[in-house]
Structure formats: structure tokens, C-alpha cells
Coordinates of C-alpha atoms and ligand atoms in Angstrom, one line a residue:
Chain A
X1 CA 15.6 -14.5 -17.2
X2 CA 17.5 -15.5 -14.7
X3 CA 17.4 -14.7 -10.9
X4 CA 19.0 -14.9 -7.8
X5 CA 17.6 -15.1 -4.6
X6 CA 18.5 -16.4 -1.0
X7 CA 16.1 -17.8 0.3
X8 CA 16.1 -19.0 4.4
X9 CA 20.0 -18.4 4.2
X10 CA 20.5 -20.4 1.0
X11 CA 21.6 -19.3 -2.5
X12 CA 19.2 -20.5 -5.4
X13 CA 19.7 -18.9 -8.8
X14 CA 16.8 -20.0 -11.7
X15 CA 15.8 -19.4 -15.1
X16 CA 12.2 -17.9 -15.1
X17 CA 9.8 -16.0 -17.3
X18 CA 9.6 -12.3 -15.8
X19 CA 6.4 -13.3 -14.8
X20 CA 6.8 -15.8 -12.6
X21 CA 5.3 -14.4 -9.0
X22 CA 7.3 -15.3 -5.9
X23 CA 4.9 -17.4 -4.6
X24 CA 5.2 -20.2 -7.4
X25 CA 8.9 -19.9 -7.5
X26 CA 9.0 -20.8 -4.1
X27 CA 6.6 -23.4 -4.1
X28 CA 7.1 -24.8 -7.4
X29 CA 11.2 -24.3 -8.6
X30 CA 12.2 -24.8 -4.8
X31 CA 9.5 -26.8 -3.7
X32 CA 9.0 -24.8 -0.6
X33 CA 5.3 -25.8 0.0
X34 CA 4.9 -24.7 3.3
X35 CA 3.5 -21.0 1.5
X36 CA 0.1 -21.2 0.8
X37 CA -1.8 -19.6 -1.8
X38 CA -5.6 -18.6 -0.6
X39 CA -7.1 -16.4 -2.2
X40 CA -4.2 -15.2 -4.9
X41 CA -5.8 -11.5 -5.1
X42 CA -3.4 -10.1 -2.5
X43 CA -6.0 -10.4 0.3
X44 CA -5.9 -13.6 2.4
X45 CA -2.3 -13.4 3.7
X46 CA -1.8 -16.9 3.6
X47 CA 1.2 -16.2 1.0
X48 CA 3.1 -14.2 3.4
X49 CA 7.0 -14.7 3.4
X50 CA 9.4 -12.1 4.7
X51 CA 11.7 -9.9 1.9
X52 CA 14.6 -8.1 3.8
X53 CA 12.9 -9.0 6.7
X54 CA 9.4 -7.4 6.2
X55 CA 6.1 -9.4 5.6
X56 CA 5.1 -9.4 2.1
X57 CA 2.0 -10.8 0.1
X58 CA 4.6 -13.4 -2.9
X59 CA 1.5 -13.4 -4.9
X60 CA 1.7 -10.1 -5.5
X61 CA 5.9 -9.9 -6.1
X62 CA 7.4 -11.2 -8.7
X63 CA 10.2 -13.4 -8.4
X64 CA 12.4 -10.9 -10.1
X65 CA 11.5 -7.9 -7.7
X66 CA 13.0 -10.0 -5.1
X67 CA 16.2 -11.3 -7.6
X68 CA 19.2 -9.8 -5.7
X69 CA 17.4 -9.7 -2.5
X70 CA 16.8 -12.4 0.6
X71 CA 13.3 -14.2 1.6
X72 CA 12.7 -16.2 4.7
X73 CA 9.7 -18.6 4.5
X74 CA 8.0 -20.6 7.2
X75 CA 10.3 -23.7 6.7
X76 CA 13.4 -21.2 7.4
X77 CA 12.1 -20.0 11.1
X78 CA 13.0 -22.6 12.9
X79 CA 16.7 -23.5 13.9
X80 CA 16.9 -27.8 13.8
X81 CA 14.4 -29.1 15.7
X82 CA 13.8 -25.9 17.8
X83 CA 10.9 -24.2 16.6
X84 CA 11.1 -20.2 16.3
X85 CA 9.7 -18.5 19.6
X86 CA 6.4 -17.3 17.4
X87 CA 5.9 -21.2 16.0
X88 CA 6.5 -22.1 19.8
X89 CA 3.4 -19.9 20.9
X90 CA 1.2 -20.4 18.1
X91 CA 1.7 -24.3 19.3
X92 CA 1.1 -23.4 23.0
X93 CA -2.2 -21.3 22.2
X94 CA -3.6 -23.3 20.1
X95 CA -3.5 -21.0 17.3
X96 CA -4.7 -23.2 14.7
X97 CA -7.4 -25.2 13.3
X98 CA -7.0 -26.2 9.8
X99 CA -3.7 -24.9 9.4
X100 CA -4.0 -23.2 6.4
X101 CA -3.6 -19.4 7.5
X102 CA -1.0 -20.6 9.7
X103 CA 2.2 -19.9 7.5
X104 CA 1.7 -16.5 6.5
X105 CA -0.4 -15.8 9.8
X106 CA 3.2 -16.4 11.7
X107 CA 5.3 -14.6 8.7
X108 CA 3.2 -11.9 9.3
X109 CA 3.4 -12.0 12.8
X110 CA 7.1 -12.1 13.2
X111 CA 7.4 -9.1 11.0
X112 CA 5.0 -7.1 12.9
X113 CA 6.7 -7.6 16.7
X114 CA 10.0 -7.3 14.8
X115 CA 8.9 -3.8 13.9
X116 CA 7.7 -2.7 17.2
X117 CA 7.4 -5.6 19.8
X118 CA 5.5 -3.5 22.1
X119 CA 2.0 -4.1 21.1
X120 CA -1.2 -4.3 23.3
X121 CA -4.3 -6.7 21.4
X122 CA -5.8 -3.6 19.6
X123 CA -2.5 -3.0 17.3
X124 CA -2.4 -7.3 17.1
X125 CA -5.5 -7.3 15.8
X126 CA -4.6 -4.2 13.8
X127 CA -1.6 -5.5 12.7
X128 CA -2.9 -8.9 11.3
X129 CA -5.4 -7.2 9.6
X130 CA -4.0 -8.7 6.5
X131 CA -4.4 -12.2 7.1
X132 CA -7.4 -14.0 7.4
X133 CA -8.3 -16.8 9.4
X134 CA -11.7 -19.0 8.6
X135 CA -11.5 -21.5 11.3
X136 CA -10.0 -19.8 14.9
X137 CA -11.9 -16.9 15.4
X138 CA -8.4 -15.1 15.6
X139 CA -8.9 -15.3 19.6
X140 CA -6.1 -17.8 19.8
X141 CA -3.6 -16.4 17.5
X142 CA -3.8 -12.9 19.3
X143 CA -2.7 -14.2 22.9
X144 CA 0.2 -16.5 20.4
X145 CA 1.1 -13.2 19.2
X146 CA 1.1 -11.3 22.4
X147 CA 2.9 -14.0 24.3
X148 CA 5.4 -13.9 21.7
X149 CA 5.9 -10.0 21.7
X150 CA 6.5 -10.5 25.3
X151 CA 9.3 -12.9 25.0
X152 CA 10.6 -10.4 22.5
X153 CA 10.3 -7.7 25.1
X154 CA 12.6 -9.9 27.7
X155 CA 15.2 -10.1 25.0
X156 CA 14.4 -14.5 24.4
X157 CA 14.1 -13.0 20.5
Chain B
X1 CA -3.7 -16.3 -11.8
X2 CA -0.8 -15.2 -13.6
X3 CA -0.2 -12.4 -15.1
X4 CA 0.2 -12.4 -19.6
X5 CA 3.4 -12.5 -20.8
X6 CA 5.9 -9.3 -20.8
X7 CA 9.3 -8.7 -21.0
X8 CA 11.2 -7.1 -18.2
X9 CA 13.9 -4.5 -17.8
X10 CA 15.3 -3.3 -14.3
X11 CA 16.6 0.0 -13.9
X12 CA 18.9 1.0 -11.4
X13 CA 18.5 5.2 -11.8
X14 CA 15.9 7.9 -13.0
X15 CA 18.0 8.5 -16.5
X16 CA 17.3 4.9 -16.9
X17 CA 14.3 5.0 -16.6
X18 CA 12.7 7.6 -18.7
X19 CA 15.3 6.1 -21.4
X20 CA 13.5 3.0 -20.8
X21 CA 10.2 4.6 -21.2
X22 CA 11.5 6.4 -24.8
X23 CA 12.8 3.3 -26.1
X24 CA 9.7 0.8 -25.6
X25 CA 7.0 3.2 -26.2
X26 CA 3.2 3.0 -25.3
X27 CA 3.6 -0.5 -24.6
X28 CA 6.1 0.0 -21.7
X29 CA 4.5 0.6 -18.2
X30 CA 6.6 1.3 -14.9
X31 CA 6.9 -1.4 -12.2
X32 CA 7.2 0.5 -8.9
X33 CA 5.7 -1.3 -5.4
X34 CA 3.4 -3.5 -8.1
X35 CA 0.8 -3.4 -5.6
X36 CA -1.8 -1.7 -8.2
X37 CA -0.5 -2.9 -11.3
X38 CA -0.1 -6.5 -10.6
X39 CA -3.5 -7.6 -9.8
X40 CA -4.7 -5.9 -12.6
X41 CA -2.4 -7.9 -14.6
X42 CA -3.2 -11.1 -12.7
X43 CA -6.8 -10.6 -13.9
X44 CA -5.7 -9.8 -17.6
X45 CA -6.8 -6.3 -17.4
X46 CA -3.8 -4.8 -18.1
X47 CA -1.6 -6.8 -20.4
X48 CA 1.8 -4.2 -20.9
X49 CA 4.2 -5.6 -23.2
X50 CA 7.3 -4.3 -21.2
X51 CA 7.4 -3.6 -17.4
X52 CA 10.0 -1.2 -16.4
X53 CA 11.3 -2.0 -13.1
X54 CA 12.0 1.2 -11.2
X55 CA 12.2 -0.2 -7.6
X56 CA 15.5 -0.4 -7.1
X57 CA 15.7 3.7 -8.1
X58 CA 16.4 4.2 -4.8
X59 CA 17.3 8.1 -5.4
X60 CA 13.8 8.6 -5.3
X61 CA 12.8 7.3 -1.8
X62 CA 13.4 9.7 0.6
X63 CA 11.0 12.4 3.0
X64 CA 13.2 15.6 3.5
X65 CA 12.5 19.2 5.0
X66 CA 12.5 21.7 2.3
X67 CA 12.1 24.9 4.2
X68 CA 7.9 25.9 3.4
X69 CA 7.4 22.5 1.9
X70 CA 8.1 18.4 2.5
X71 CA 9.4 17.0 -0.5
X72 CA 8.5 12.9 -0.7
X73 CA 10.4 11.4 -3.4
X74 CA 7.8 9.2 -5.6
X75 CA 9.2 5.5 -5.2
X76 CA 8.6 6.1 -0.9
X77 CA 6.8 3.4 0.2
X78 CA 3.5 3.6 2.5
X79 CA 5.0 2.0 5.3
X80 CA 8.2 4.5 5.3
X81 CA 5.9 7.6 4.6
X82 CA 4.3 6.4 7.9
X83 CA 7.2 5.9 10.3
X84 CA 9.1 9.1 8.7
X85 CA 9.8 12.0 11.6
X86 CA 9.8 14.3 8.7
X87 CA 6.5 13.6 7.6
X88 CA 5.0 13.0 11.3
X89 CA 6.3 16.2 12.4
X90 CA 5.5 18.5 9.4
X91 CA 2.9 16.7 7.3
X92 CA 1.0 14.4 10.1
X93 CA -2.1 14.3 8.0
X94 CA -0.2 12.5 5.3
X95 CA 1.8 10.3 7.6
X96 CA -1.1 9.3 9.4
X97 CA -3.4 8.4 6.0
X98 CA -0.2 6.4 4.6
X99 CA -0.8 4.2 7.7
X100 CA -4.5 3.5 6.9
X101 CA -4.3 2.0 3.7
X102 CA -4.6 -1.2 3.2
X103 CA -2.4 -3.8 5.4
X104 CA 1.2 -3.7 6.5
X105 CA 2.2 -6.0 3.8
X106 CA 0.5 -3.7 1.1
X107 CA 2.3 -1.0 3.1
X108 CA 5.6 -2.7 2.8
X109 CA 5.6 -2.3 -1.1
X110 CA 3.5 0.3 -2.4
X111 CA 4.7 3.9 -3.1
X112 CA 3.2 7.4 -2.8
X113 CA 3.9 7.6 -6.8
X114 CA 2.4 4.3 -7.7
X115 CA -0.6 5.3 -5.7
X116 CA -1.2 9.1 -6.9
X117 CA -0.1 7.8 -10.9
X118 CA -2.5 5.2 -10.4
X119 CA -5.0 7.4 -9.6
X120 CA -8.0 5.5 -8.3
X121 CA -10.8 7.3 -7.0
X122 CA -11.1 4.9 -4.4
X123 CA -7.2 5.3 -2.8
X124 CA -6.1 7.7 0.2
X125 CA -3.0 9.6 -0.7
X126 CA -4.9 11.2 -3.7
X127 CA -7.3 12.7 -1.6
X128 CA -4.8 13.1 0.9
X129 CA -2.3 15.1 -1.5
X130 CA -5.4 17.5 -2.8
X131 CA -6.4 18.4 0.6
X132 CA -2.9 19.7 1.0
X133 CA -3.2 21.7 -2.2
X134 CA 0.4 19.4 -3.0
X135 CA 2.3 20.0 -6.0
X136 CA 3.9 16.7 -8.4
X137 CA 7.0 16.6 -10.1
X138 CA 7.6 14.8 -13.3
X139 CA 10.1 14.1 -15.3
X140 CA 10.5 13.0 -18.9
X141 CA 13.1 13.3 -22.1
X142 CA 12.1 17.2 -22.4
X143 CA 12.5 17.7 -19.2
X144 CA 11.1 18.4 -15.7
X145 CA 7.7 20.1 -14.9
X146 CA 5.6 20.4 -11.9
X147 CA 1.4 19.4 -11.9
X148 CA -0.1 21.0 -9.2
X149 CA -2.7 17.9 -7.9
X150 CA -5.6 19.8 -8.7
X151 CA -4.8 19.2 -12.3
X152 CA -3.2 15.8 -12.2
X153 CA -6.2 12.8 -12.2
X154 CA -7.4 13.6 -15.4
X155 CA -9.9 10.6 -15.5
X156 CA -11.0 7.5 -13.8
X157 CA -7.6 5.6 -13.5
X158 CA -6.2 8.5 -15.6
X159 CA -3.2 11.0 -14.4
X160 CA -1.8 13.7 -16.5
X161 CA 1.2 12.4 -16.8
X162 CA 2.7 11.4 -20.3
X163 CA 3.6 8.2 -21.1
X164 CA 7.6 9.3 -21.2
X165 CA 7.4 10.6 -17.7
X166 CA 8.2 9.7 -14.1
X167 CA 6.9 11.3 -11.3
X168 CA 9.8 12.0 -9.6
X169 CA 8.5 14.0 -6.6
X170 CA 5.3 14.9 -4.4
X171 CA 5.5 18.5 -2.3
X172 CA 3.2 19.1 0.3
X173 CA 2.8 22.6 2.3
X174 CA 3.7 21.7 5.2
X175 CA 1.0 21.4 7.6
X176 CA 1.1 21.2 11.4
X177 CA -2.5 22.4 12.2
X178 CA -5.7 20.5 12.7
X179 CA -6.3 17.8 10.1
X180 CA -8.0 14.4 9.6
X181 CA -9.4 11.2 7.6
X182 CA -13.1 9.9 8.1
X183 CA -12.3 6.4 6.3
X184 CA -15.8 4.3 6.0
X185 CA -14.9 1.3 5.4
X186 CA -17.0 -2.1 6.5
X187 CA -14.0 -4.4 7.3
X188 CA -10.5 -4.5 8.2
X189 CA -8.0 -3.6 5.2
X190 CA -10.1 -2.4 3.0
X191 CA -10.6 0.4 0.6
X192 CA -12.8 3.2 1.6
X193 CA -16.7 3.0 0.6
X194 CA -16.2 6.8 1.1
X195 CA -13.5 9.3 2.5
X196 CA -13.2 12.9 3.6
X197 CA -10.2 14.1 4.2
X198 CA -9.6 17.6 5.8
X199 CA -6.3 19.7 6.2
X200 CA -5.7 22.9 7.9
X201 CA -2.9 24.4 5.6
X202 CA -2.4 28.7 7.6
X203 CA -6.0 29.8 7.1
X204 CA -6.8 27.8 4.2
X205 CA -9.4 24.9 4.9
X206 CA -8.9 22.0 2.1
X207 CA -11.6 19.2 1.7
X208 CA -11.4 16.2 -0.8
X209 CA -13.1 12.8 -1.3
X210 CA -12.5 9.3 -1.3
X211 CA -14.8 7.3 -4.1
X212 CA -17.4 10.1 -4.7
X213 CA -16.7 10.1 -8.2
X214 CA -14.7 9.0 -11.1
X215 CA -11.4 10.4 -9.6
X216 CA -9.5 11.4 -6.2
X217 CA -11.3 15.1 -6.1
X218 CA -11.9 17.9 -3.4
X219 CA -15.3 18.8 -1.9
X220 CA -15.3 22.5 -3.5
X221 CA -18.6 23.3 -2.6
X222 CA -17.6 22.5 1.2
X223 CA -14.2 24.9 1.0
X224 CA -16.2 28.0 -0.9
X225 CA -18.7 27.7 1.6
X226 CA -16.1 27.7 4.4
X227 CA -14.2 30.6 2.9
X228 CA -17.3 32.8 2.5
X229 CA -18.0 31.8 6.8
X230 CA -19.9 29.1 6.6
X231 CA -20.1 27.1 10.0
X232 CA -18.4 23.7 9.6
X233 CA -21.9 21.6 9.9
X234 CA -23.6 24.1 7.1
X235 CA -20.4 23.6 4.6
X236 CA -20.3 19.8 5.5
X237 CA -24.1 19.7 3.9
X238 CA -22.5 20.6 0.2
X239 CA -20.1 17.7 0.6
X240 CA -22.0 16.1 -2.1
X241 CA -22.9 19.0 -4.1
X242 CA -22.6 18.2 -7.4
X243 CA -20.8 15.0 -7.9
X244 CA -21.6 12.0 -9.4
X245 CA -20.5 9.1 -6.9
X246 CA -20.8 5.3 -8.1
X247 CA -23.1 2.9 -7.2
X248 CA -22.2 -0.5 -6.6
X249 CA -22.6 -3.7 -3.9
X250 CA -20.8 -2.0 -1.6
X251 CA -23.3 1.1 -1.4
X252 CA -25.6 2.8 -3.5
X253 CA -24.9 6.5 -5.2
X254 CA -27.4 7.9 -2.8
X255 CA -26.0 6.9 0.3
X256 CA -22.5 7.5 -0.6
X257 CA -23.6 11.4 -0.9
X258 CA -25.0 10.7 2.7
X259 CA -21.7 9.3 3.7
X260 CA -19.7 12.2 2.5
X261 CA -21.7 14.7 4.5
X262 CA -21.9 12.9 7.4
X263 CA -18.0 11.7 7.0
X264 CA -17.0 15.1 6.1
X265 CA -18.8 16.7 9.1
X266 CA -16.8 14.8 11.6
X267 CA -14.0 15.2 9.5
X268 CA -14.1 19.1 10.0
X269 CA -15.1 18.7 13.7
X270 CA -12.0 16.6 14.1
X271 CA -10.0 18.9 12.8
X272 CA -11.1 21.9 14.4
X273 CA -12.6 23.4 12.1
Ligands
FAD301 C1 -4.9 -5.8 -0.9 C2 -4.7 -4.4 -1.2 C3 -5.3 -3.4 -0.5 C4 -5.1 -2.1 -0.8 N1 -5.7 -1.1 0.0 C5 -5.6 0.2 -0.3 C6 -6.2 1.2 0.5 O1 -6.9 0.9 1.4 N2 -6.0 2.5 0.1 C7 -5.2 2.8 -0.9 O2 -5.1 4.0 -1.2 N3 -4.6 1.9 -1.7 C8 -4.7 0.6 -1.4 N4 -4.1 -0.3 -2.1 C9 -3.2 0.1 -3.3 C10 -1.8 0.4 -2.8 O3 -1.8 1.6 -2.1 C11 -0.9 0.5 -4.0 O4 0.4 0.2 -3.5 C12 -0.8 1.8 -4.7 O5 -2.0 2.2 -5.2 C13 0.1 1.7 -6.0 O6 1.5 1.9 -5.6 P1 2.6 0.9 -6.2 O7 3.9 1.5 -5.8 O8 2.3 -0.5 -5.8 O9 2.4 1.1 -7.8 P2 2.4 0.1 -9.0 O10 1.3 -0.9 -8.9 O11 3.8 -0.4 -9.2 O12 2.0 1.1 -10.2 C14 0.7 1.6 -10.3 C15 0.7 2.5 -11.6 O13 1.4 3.7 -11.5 C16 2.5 3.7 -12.4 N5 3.6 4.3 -11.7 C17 4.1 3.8 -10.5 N6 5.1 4.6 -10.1 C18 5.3 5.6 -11.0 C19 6.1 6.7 -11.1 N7 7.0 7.1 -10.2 N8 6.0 7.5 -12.2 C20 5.1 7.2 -13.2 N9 4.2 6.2 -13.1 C21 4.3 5.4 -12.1 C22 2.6 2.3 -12.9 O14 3.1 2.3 -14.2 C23 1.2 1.8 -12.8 O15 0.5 2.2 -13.9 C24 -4.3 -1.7 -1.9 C25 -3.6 -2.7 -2.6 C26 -3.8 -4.0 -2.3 C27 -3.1 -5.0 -3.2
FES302 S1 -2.7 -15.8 -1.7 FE1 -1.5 -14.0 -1.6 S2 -2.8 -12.8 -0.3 FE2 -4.1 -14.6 -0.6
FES303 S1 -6.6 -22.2 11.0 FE1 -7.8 -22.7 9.3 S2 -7.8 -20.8 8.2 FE2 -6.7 -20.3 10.0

């Protein structure tokens, strides 16, 4: 079948089977590897893009749910060479290790302080709860987060 | 892990859909947030020949006001159900639960009709919905009916629905009075080991259960007892009274029933009860 998608501000149309999952179309028709796949049961996170602007798990969508509809991935945060506010603070606090959580960890991250940027560590932690992280100990990526809800809060986002 | 084969059809309205449903037959199963019905297809356990795509049916996403009820139309997603001011002002219990499943992303696509049609023992609204003593709508080729919940999870993974209907709608009295959900779980975003919720709808006291048996069900023992003036801690020891939870690596049968009196105690002491 085919579908349409934009994805990161571009227009990509494609002939897939129905079920082709988001995740693989992104990673394998458009070659946008920056999306991991972890665990592929819809826990890890690390497959998180944003559809319409809200975090969602592309193992667990299939490409022609999101036909019609707009995706941002981690390769479509940044503008040039100036990495996204959220990339910016992840960078700064050393929220990462191995790097693999890291895509979907900021996906789902800009989602949730787009949603409400006015978030203390409890509803960071809360928020994130669907993403997992083996190597940081999450301590890192919380203050990222927080630092980049307050930049939010002054209006830099 | 990708799912077997199918062929897929979107619709764009509810006529559509249960026109859809009549012309593909058994085979045919309905696509809503996926978030049920997709990993069970990843793992080959469900292998429909036709998925019927009613997402984009967005006539039936909305929370409205309907004088002595809240009407939720079935394809409103967790995360919507949530945030609604309908729902946090005259259902509170539901819009809180909705924000205790799962994760925001899972929240982000699945719907209050994916979850009760799925029906899994193990899920919140269910229980959520029978507390309330809620009413479904459906909707198929012969026409519209209403289930109350009590009669709707027919078995494990089971609803009563037939496979030519949509559930259309969910009512819910609404209910502004003391409530609350004891979820045990062991780690972020996960389903509940056991539940109890509890809803104060006038001077009736509903009770169900999370994973205490093979369906979403409500702690009848615990509301007779409270109707006939049971204190709250006497009527949360019959939590368990004659159910038959699962065992498995998550806890054994035996301590789930302990779980259920224990969550359902502070469930009704949270409440007010
Ligand atoms: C990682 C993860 C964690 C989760 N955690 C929880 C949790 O903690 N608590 C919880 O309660 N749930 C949890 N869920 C399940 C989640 O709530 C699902 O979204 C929900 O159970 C199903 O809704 P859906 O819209 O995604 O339905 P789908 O998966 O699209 O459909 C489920 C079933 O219902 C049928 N169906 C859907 N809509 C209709 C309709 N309107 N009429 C007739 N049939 C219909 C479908 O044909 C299918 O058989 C979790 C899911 C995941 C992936
Ligand atoms: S790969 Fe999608 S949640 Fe883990
Ligand atoms: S940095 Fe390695 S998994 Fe998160």
C-alpha cells in the first residue's frame, strides 16, 4: 500500500506491506538510523519519535497509522549545526553513556515539557517512566531534562 | 518482530466501519490505538486476516456532560481521558486511573474502547468502569444496544460484544465523591500485580479488581458486606472471597488474595469510606 508521511518537515511517500511498523520504515525505507530498536515489545523507549507532536513507541505504530500524518525523529531536532535546546542539555549533563537510550530518551523528553514545561524531578522521573536507561542511573538525564524545562519556562523554546 | 501478514482497510466514519466489519467477517479485527492488539500480533498470537483501521473515526473521541451521566466516546485516547475537564470534574476517578496506565507514550495511543473490548483482567479502565456501575454502547448492522459493564467481559480476553459491533460509547454516573485506585505494581509502567478500585457513586459503594481472576470483575462480597453496615476494614477482609486469582512469576494466587485485602482496605480508607 502506499503511504505518505512527513517526516522532520519532509515529504516521503512509499510502497509498503500494511505491516510494516514505523520504526522499520524509518530506519530502513528512509534510512533514518538514528531510532533505535531495544527491546521491540513496546517497553524500552528507545524507539521513541514524535507523531503530531506527541512521543510515541514506532514499534508499536504502523507505518500506515501514521500515513497522512507528520513524525519528527532525532535527526529532525536540531536546526544546522545548532543542536535543539533538549540535545544541548543532555550534552551539558552528561546524560549519556552508551548512547543507546539516548534518541528516544530526548524524543520522549521534548514531548513531555512540550506538554507541561513546568515539572519538578518527581513528574521527570514520572514522566520518563517509559524509557529505560541501562548505563546512567537516570540521575544525569533528569537535571538535562529539568534544565531544559527551565529554558522552556524563560521562553528560549 | 513483525507482525503476519494482513490486509488493511482505513475507515474514516462509524458506518464504515461496521460495513467493514460485515463485509470481511470473523477474520476482520478493528485497529483502534493498536496498543493491545499489536504486540500480540508481533508475537504471532493473533494473526487477523484484515485489520480495520478505525482511528481516524474521529466522531467517536470526545468526553461530554450528559446531564446524570459522562458520556466518553470509545476511540478517546488515555492521555485525553486524563487531561479532559469533563472527566476531572465529574468523573475524577476515571480521569485519574486513565493517567496510571502504562506510560505517556502508551497513553498517547490507546483508547478507553480498545482497552475495555480488550478486556484483560490485568488493565485499569475495566475495573475502573465497573466500579462506576458504567454502561457500554455498541453498535452493529441491527443496530445499537447498550451492555451494562457488569455483563460485558464475558471471559479471559473475552467481551460480549459481537464480532459486527463497535463500541461506540462508555457512560459513567457521574461521580464527584470520594474514590480511588490501590495499583501494586513493582516497577515503573507496569501493569498491576493487583488493583482495587473504589468509587463513591450517591450512597452506593462500588468495589472491583485488578488481575484477581480471569476478567476485570468487582469485589461483591466487599460491596454486600458494606451495604448490609459492614465497617470498611471488616468488608475489605472478603476482598478475596471467592475468586480464583492467577499465579504466576510475578506473585503467587495466595498472596494476590492478600494483596486485594490489604489494597482494597486502603482503597476504601482513601476514599472515605
Ligand atoms: C507497554 C504497555 C504498557 C501498558 N500498560 C498498561 C497498564 O498499565 N494498564 C492498562 O490498563 N493497560 C496498559 N496497556 C494497554 C493499553 O492501555 C492499551 O492501549 C489498551 O488496552 C488497548 O487500547 P487500544 O486503543 O490500543 O486498542 P487496540 O490494541 O487497537 O485494540 C484492542 C482490542 O479491542 C478491539 N477494539 C478496539 N477498539 C474497539 C471498538 N471501539 N469497538 C470494538 N472493538 C474494539 C480490537 O479489535 C482489539 O481486539 C499497556 C500497553 C503497552 C503496550
Ligand atoms: S523498541 Fe520500541 S519500546 Fe523498545
Ligand atoms: S546511555 Fe546507555 S542505555 Fe542509556
Amino acid at each position: 500500500m502506499k503511504v505518505k508521511l512527513e517526516v522532520n518537515g519532509e515529504a516521503h511517500e512509499r510502497d509498503v506491506e500494511p505491516r510494516t511498523l514505523l520504526v522499520y520504515f524509518l530506519r530502513e525505507e528512509l534510512g533514518l538510523t538514528g531510532t533505535n530498536v531495544g527491546c521491540d515489545t513496546t517497553s524500552c523507549g528507545a524507539c521513541t519519535v514524535l507523531l503530531d507532536g506527541e512521543s510515541v513507541k514506532s514499534c508499536t505504530v504502523l507505518a500506515a497509522q501514521a500515513d497522512g500524518h507528520s513524525i519528527t525523529t532525532i535527526e529532525g531536532l536540531a536546526s544546522g549545526d545548532e543542536l535543539h535546546p533538549m540535545q544541548q542539555a543532555f550534552r551539558e549533563h552528561h546524560g549519556l553513556q552508551c548512547g543507546y537510550c539516548t534518541p528516544g530518551m530526548v524524543m520522549a523528553a521534548v514531548s513531555l515539557v512540550k506538554e507541561n514545561p513546568d515539572l519538578d524531578e518527581a513528574a521527570v522521573r514520572e514522566g520518563l517512566e517509559g524509557n529505560l536507561c541501562r548505563c546512567t542511573g537516570y540521575h544525569n538525564i533528569v537535571q538535562a531534562v529539568l534544565d531544559a524545562a527551565r529554558s522552556s519556562r524563560e521562553g528560549a523554546w | 518482530m513483525i507482525p503476519a501478514p494482513f490486509d488493511y482497510v482505513r475507515v474514516g466514519s462509524l458506518d464504515e466501519a461496521i460495513s467493514a466489519l460485515v463485509e470481511h467477517g470473523e477474520d476482520a479485527k478493528l485497529l483502534a490505538g493498536g496498543h493491545s492488539l499489536l504486540p500480540l500480533m508481533k508475537l504471532r498470537l493473533a494473526t487477523p486476516s484484515v485489520l480495520i483501521d478505525i482511528g481516524p473515526v474521529r466522531e467517536l473521541s470526545y468526553v461530554v456532560d450528559a446531564g446524570d451521566h459522562v458520556a466518553i466516546g470509545a476511540l478517546t485516547r488515555h492521555h485525553d481521558l486524563h487531561h479532559d475537564p469533563v472527566a476531572v470534574s465529574q468523573v475524577p476517578l476515571l480521569s485519574m486511573v486513565a493517567g496510571k496506565i502504562g506510560d505517556p507514550q502508551v497513553r498517547h495511543r490507546g483508547t478507553i474502547g480498545g482497552s475495555l473490548t480488550h478486556a484483560d483482567p490485568a488493565s485499569d479502565l475495566p475495573a475502573a468502569v465497573l466500579a462506576l456501575g458504567g454502561t457500554l454502547v455498541a453498535r452493529g448492522p441491527a443496530g445499537e444496544r447498550q451492555i451494562p459493564a457488569d455483563a460485558f467481559f464475558s471471559g479471559f480476553l473475552e467481551s460480549a460484544l459481537a464480532p459486527d459491533e463497535v463500541l461506540t460509547e462508555i457512560r459513567v454516573p457521574k461521580a464527584v465523591g470520594g474514590h480511588a485506585y490501590q495499583k501494586f505494581v513493582r516497577r515503573a509502567q507496569d501493569w498491576a500485580i493487583v488493583g482495587s478500585v473504589v468509587a463513591r457513586v450517591g450512597d452506593r459503594v462500588g468495589v472491583a479488581l485488578v488481575n484477581m481472576g480471569p476478567t476485570p470483575l468487582r469485589a461483591l462480597a466487599v460491596e454486600q458486606a458494606l451495604a448490609e453496615g459492614a465497617s470498611a476494614a471488616e468488608a475489605a477482609e472478603r476482598a478475596a472471597e471467592g475468586l480464583e486469582p492467577p499465579s504466576d512469576n510475578n506473585a503467587t494466587a495466595e498472596f494476590r488474595r492478600h494483596l486485594a485485602r490489604v489494597l482494597t482496605r486502603r482503597a476504601l480508607a482513601e476514599a472515605g469510606v
